[in-house]
Short mmCIF file of C-alpha atoms in Angstrom, two decimals:
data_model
loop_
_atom_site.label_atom_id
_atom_site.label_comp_id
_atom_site.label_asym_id
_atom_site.label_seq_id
_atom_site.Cartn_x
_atom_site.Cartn_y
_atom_site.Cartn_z
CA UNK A 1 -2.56 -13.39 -28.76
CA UNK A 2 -3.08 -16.94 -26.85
CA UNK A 3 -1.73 -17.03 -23.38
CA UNK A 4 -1.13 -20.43 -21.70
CA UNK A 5 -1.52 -20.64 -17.92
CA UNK A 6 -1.33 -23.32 -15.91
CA UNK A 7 -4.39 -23.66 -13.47
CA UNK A 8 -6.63 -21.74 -16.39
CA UNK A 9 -7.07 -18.57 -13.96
CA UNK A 10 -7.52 -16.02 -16.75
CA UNK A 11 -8.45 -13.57 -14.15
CA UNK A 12 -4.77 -13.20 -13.19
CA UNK A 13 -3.47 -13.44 -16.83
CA UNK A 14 -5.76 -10.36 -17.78
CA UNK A 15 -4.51 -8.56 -14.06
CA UNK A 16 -1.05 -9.08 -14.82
CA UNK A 17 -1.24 -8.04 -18.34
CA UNK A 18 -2.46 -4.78 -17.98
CA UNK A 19 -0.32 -3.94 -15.13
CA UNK A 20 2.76 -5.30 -17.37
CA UNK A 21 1.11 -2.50 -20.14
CA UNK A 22 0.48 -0.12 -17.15
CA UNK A 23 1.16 3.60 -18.82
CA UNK A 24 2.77 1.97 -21.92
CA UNK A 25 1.25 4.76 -23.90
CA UNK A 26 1.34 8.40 -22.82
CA UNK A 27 -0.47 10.94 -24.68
CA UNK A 28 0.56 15.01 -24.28
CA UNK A 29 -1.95 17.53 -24.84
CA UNK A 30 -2.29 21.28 -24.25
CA UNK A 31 0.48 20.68 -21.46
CA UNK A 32 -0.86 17.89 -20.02
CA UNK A 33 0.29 14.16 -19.60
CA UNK A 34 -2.68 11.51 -19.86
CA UNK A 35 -2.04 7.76 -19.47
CA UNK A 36 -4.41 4.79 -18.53
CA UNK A 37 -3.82 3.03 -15.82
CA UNK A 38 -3.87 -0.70 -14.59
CA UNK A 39 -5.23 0.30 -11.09
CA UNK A 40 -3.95 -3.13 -9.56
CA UNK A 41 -3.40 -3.45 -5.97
CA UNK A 42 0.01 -4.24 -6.77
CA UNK A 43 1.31 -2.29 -9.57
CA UNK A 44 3.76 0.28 -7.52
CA UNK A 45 2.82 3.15 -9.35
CA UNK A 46 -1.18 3.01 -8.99
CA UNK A 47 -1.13 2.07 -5.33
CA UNK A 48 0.81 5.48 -5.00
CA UNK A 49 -1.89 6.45 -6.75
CA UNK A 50 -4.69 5.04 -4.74
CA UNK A 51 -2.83 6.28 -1.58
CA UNK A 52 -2.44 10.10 -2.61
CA UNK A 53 -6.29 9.76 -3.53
CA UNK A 54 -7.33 8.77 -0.10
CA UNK A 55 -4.51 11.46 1.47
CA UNK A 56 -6.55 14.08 -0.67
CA UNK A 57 -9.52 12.81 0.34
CA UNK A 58 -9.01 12.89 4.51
CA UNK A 59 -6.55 15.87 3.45
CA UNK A 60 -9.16 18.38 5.19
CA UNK A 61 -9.43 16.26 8.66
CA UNK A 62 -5.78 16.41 8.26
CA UNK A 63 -5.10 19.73 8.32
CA UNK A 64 -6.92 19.87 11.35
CA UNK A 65 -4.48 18.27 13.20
CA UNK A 66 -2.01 20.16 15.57
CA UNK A 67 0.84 18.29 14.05
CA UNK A 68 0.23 15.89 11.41
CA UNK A 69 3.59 13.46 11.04
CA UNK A 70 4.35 10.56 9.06
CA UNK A 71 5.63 7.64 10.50
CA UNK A 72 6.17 4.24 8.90
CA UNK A 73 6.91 0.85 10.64
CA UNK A 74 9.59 -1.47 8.66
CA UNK A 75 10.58 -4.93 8.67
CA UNK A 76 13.18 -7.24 7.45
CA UNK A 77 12.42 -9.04 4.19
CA UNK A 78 10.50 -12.39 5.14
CA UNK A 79 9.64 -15.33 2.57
CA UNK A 80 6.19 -15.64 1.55
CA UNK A 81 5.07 -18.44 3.82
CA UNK A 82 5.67 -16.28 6.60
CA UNK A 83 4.18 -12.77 5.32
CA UNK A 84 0.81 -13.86 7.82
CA UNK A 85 2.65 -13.68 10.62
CA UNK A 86 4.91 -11.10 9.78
CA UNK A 87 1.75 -9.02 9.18
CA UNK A 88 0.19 -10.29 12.09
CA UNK A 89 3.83 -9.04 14.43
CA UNK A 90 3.29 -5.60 12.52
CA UNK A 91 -0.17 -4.77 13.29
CA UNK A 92 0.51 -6.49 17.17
CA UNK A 93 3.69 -3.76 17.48
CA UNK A 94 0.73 -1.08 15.67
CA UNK A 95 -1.55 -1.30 18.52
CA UNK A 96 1.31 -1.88 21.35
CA UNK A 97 2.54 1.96 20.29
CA UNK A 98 -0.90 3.36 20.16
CA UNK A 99 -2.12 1.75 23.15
CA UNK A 100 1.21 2.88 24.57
CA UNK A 101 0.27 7.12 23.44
CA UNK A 102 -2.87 6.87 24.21
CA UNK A 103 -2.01 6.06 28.46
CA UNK A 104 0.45 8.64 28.39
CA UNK A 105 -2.19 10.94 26.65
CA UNK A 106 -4.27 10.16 29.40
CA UNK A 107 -1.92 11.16 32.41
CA UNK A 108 -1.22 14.35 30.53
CA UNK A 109 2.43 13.50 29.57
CA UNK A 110 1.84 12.99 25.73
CA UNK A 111 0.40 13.33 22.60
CA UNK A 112 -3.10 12.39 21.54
CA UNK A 113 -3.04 9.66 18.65
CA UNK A 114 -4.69 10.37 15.88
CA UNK A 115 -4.00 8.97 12.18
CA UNK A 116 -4.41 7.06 9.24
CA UNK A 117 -2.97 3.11 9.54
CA UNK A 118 -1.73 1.60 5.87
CA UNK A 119 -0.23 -1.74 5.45
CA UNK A 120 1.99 -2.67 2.27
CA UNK A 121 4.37 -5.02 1.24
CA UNK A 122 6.50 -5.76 -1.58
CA UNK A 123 7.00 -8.81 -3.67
CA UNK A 124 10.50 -10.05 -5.09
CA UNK A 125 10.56 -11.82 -8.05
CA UNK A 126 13.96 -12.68 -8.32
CA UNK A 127 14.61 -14.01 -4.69
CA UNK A 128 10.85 -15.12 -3.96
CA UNK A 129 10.49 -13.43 -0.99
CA UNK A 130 8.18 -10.52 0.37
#
């Protein structure tokens, strides 16, 4: 097959093909699914992936924890010429929260911050925006 690409960046041709292919072929076997995955950073599926790995992975810290929670900061869609500072408004709000917990921590009126920090966004195709 002979892919055309503007730009010649084969790289991305090769990226996006296998994640287009990502677990097109599933194999069963003594009651167990196998697949091969594309591993991109942003194939939906194997960044679930690659976050459940590094859960597991701290999963024994985290059970240390009086009360692990989950908690997940969302904005409004934003078009890509504006995802840095989007991001940047994100991680600025982040730090204002935990700077916030960690002052009342210290006068004894709240909880301790502790955690794990991800960052994601999403791409749409259709409308071009993030």
């Amino acid at each position: 097959m002979i892919l055309l690409w503007k730009g010649g960046d084969f790289k991305k041709v090769d990226s996006l093909w296998r994640t287009y292919h990502c677990q097109a072929r599933i194999v069963s076997s003594d009651s167990k699914i196998y697949t091969k995955y594309c591993k991109n950073r942003y194939c939906t599926l194997c960044c679930c992936i690659r976050k459940a790995e590094i859960i597991n992975k701290y999963l024994p810290i985290i059970q240390t924890w009086e009360s692990p929670s989950f908690v997940t900061l969302t904005v409004k869609v934003c078009k890509k010429k504006d995802l840095e500072r989007a991001i940047s408004k994100v991680v600025k709000a982040f730090h204002l929260i935990i700077d916030r917990l960690k002052k009342r921590h210290q006068r004894g009126k709240g909880i301790r911050p502790v955690g794990i920090k991800s960052l994601e966004c999403n791409y749409n195709r259709k409308k071009k925006d993030l």
